[in-house]
PDB file of C-alpha atoms in Angstrom:
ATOM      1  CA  UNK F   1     -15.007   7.460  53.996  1.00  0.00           C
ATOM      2  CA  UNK F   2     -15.126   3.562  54.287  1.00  0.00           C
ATOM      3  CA  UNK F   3     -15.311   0.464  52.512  1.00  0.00           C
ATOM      4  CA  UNK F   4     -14.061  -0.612  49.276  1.00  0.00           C
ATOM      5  CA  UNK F   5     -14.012   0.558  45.941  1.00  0.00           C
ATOM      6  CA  UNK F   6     -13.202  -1.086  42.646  1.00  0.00           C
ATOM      7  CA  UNK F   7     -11.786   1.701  40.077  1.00  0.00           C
ATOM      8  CA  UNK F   8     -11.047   0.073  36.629  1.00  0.00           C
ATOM      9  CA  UNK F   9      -8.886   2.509  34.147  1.00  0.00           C
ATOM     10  CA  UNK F  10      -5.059   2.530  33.715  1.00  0.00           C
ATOM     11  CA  UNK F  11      -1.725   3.423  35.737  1.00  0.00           C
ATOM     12  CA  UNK F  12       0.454   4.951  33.762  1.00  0.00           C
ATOM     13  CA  UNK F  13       4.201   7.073  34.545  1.00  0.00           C
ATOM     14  CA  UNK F  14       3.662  10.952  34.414  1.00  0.00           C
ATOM     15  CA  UNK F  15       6.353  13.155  33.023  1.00  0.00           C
ATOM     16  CA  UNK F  16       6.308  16.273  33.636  1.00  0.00           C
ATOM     17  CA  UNK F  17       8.617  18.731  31.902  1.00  0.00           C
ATOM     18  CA  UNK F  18       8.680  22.640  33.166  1.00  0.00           C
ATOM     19  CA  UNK F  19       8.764  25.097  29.989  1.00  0.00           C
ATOM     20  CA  UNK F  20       9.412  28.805  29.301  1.00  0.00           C
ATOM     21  CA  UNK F  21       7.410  28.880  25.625  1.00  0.00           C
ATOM     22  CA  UNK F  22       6.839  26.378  23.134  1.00  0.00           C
ATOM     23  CA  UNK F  23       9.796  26.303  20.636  1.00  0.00           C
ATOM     24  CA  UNK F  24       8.688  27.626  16.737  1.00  0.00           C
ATOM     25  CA  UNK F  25       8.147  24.628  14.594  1.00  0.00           C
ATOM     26  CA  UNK F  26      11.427  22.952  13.400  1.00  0.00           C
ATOM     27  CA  UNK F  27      13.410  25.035  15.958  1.00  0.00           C
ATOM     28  CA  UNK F  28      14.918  23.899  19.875  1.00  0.00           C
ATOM     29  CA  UNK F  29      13.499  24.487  22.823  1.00  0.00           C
ATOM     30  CA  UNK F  30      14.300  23.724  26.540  1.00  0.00           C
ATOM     31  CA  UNK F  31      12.792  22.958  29.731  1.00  0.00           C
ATOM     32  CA  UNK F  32      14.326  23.601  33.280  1.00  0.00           C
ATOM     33  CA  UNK F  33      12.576  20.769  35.484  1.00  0.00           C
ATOM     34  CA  UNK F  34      11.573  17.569  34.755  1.00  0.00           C
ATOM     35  CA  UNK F  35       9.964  15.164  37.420  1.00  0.00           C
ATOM     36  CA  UNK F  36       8.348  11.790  37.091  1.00  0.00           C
ATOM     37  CA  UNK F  37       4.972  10.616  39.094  1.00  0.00           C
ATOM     38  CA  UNK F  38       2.826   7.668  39.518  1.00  0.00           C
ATOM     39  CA  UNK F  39      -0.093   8.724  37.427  1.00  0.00           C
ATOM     40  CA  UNK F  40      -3.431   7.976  35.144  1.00  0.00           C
ATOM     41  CA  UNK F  41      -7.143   8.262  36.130  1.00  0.00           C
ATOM     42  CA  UNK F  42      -7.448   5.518  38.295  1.00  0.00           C
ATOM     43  CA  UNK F  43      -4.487   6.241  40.420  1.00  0.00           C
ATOM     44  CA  UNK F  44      -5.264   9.533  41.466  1.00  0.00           C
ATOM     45  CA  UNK F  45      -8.754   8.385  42.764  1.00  0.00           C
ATOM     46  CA  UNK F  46      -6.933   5.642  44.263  1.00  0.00           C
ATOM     47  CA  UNK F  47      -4.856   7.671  46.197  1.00  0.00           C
ATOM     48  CA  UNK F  48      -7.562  10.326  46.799  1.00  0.00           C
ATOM     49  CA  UNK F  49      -9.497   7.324  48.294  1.00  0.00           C
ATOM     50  CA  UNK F  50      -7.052   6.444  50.882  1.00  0.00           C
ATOM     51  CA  UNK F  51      -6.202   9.448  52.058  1.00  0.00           C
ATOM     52  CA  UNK F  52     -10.227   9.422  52.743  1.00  0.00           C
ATOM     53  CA  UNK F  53      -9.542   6.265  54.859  1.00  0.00           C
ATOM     54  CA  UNK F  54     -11.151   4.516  52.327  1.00  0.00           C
ATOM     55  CA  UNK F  55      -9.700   1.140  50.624  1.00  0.00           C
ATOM     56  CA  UNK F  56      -9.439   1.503  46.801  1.00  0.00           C
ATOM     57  CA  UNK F  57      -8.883  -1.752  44.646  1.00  0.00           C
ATOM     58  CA  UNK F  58      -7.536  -0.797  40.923  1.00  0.00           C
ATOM     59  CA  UNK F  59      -8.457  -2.903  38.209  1.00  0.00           C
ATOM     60  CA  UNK F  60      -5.419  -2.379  35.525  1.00  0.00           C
ATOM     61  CA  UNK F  61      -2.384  -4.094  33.894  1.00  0.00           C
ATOM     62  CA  UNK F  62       1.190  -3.189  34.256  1.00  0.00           C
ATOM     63  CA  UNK F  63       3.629  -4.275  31.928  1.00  0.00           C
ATOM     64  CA  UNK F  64       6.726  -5.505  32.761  1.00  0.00           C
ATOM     65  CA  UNK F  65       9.043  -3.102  32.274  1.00  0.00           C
ATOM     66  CA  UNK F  66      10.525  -0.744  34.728  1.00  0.00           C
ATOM     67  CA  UNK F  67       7.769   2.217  34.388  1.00  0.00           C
ATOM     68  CA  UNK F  68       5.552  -1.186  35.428  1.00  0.00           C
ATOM     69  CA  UNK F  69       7.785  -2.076  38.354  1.00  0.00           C
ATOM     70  CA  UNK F  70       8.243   1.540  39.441  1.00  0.00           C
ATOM     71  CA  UNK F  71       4.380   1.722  40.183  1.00  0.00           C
ATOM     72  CA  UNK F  72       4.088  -1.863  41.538  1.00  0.00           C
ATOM     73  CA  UNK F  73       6.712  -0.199  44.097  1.00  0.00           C
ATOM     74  CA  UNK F  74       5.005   2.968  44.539  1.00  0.00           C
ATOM     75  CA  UNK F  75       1.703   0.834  45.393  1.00  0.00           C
ATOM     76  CA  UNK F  76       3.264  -1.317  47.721  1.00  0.00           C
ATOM     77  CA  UNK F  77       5.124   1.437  49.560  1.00  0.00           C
ATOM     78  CA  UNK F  78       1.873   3.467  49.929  1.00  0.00           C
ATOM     79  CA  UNK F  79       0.072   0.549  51.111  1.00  0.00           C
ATOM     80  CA  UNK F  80      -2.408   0.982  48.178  1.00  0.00           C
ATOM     81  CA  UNK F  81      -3.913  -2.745  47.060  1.00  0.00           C
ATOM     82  CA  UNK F  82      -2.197  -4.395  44.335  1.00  0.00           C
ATOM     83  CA  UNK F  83      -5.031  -7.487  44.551  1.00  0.00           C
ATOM     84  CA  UNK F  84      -6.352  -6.795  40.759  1.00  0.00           C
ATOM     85  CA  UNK F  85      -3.152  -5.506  39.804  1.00  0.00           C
ATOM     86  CA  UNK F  86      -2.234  -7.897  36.285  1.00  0.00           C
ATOM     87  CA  UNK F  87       1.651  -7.883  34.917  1.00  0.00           C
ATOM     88  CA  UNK F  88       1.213  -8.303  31.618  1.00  0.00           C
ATOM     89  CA  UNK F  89       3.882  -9.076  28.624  1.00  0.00           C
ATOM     90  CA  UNK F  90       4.130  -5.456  27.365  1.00  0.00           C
ATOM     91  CA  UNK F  91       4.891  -1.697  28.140  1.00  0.00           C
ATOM     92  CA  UNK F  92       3.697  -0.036  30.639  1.00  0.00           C
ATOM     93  CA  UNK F  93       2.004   3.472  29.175  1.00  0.00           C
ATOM     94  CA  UNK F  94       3.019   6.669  29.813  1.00  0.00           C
ATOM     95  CA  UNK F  95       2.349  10.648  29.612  1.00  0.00           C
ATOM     96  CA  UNK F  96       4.471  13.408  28.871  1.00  0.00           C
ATOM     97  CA  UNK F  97       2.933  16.761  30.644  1.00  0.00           C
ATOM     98  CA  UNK F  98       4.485  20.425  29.220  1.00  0.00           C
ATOM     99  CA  UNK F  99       3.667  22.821  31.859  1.00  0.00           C
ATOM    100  CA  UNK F 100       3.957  26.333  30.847  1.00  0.00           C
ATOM    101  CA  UNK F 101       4.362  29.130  33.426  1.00  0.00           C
ATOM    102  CA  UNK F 102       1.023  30.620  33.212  1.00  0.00           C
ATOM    103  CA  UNK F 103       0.037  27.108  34.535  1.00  0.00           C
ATOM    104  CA  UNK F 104      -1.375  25.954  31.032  1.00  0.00           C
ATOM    105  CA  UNK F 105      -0.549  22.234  30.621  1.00  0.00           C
ATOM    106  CA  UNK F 106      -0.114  20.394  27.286  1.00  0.00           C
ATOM    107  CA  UNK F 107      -0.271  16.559  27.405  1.00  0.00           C
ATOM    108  CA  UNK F 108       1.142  13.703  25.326  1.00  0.00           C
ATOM    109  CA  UNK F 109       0.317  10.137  25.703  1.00  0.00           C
ATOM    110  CA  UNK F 110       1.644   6.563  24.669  1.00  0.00           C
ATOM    111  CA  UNK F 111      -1.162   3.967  25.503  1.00  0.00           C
ATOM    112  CA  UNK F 112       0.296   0.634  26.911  1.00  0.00           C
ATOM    113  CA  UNK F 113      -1.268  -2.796  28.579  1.00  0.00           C
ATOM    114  CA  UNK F 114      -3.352  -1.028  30.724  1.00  0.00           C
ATOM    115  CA  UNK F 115      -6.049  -0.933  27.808  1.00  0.00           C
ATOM    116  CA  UNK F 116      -6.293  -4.266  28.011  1.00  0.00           C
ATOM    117  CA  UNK F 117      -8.507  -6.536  30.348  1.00  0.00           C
ATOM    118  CA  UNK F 118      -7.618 -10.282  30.133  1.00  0.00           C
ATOM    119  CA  UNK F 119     -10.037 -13.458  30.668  1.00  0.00           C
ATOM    120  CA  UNK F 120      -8.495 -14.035  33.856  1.00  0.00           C
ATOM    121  CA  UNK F 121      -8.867 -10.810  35.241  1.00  0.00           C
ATOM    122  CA  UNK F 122     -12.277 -10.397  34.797  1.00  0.00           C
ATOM    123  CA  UNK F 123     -12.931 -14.073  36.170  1.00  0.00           C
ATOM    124  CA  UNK F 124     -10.953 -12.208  39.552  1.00  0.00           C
ATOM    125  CA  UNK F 125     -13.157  -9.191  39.620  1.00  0.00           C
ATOM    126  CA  UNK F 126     -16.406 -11.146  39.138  1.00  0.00           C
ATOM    127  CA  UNK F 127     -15.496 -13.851  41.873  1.00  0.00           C
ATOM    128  CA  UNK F 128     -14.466 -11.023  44.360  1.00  0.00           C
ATOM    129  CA  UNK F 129     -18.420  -9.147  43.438  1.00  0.00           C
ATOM    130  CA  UNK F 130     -20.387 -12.398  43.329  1.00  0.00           C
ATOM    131  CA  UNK F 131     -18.543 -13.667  46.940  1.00  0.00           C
ATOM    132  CA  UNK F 132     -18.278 -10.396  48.652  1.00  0.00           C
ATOM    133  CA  UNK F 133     -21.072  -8.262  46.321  1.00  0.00           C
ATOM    134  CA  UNK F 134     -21.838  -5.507  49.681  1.00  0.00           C
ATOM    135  CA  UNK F 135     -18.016  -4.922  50.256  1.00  0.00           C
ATOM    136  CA  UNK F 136     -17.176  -3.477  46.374  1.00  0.00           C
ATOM    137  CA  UNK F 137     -18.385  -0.557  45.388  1.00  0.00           C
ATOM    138  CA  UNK F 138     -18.216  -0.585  41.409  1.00  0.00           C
ATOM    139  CA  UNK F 139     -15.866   2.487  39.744  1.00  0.00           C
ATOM    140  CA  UNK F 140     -14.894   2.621  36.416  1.00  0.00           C
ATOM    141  CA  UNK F 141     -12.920   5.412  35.170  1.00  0.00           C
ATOM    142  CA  UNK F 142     -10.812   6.574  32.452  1.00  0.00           C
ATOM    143  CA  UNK F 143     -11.754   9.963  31.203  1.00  0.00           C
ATOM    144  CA  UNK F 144     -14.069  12.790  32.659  1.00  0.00           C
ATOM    145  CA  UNK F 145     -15.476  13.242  29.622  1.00  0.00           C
ATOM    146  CA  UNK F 146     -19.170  11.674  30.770  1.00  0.00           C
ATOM    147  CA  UNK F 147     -20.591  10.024  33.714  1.00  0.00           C
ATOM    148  CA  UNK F 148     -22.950   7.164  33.259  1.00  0.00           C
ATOM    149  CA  UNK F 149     -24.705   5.204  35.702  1.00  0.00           C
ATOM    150  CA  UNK F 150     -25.943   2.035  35.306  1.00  0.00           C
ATOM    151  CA  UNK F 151     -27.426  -0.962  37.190  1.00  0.00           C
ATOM    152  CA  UNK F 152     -25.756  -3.888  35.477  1.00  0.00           C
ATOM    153  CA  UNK F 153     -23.245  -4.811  38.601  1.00  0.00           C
ATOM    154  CA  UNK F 154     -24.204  -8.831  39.582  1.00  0.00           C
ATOM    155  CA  UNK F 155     -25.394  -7.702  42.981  1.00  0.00           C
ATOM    156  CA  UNK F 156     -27.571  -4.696  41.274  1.00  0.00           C
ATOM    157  CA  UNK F 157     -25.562  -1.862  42.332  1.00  0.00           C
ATOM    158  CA  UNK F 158     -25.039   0.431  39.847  1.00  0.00           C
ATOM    159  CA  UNK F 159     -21.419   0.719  38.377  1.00  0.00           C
ATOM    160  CA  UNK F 160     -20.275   3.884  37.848  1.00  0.00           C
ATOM    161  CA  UNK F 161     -18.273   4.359  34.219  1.00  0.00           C
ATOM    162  CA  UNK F 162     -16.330   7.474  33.267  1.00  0.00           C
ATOM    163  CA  UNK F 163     -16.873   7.354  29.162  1.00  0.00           C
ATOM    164  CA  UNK F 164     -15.156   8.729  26.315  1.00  0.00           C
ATOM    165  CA  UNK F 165     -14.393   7.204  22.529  1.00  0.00           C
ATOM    166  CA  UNK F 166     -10.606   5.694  23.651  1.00  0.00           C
ATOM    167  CA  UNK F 167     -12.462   4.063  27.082  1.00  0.00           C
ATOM    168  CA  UNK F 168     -11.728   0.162  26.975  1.00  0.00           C
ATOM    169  CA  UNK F 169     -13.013   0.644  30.400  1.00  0.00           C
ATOM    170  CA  UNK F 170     -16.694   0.891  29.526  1.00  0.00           C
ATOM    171  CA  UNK F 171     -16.466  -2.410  26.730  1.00  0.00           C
ATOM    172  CA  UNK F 172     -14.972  -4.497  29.637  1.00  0.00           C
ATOM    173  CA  UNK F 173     -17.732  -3.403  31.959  1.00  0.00           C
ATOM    174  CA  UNK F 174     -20.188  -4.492  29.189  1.00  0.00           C
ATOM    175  CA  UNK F 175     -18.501  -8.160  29.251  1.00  0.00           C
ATOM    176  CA  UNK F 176     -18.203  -7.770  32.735  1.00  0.00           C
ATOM    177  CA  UNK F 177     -21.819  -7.370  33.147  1.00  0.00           C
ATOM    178  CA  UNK F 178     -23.440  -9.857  30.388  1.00  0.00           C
ATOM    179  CA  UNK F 179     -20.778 -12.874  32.315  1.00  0.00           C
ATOM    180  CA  UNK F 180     -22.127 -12.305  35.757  1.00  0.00           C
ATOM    181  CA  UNK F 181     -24.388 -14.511  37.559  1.00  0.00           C
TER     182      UNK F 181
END
């Protein structure tokens, strides 16, 4: 795989906690592991795309806090580009993940700033398509609840969105789109 691709959705800290059986309402339970990852939509493509050999540029906000600073490491020390990376004033979201033996997982998330999409960060994303419009590739995801493809991109490539009813991604694309050149 080569070339570029822009991926806008968030980063967010994974937590994943190992369990035996989900405690009765009310009542205790346990869990034997627990293990923390660099996680969200956009970062697993990210990663998936550089392990292709391809370069993947994510389009989120962090906030600055230290789930924030832990993936501003983990980018840097997996040489993954941090160029439309935004710290914003905030926390940083997260997701707990129950994993049950049988392999069934249960998931519990806390949005953060990487719903939002500043001014200033779309000014970024639409310089770096309008100067360099055949080395971006447009992805936007957040969900894999529905693909849409559209041909709204300022160079008239289509953008690719990932949709669902919680997608900020797909509003910012709009505004993305009716600003460009």
């Amino acid at each position: 795989m080569a070339g570029n691709i822009l991926l806008l959705g968030g980063l967010v800290l994974d937590r994943y906690f190992s369990i035996t059986a989900w405690p009765q309402r009310g009542q205790d339970g346990s869990f034997s592991q627990e293990e923390t990852f660099v996680g969200g939509c956009a970062a697993n493509m990210a990663v998936t795309i550089h392990n292709l050999g391809g370069q993947a540029h994510v389009v989120s906000c962090l906030g600055n806090d230290p789930a924030g600073e832990t993936i501003r490491q983990y980018w840097a020390s997996h040489g993954l580009s941090s160029r439309f990376l935004r710290e914003e004033t905030g926390a940083t979201g997260s997701c707990l993940v129950f994993s049950e033996p049988d392999g069934e997982r249960t998931f519990l998330s806390r949005t953060g700033v990487e719903l939002g999409f500043p001014p200033e960060l779309a000014e970024a994303v639409l310089a770096a398509m309008t100067s360099a419009p055949k080395e971006l590739t447009q992805l936007c995801t957040m969900t894999f609840e529905m693909l849409k493809t559209t041909d709204c991109s300022p160079a008239g490539r289509p953008i690719w969105i990932m949709r669902s009813a919680s997608d900020g991604c797909s509003r910012s694309w709009r505004r993305l789109s009716r600003a460009g050149p």
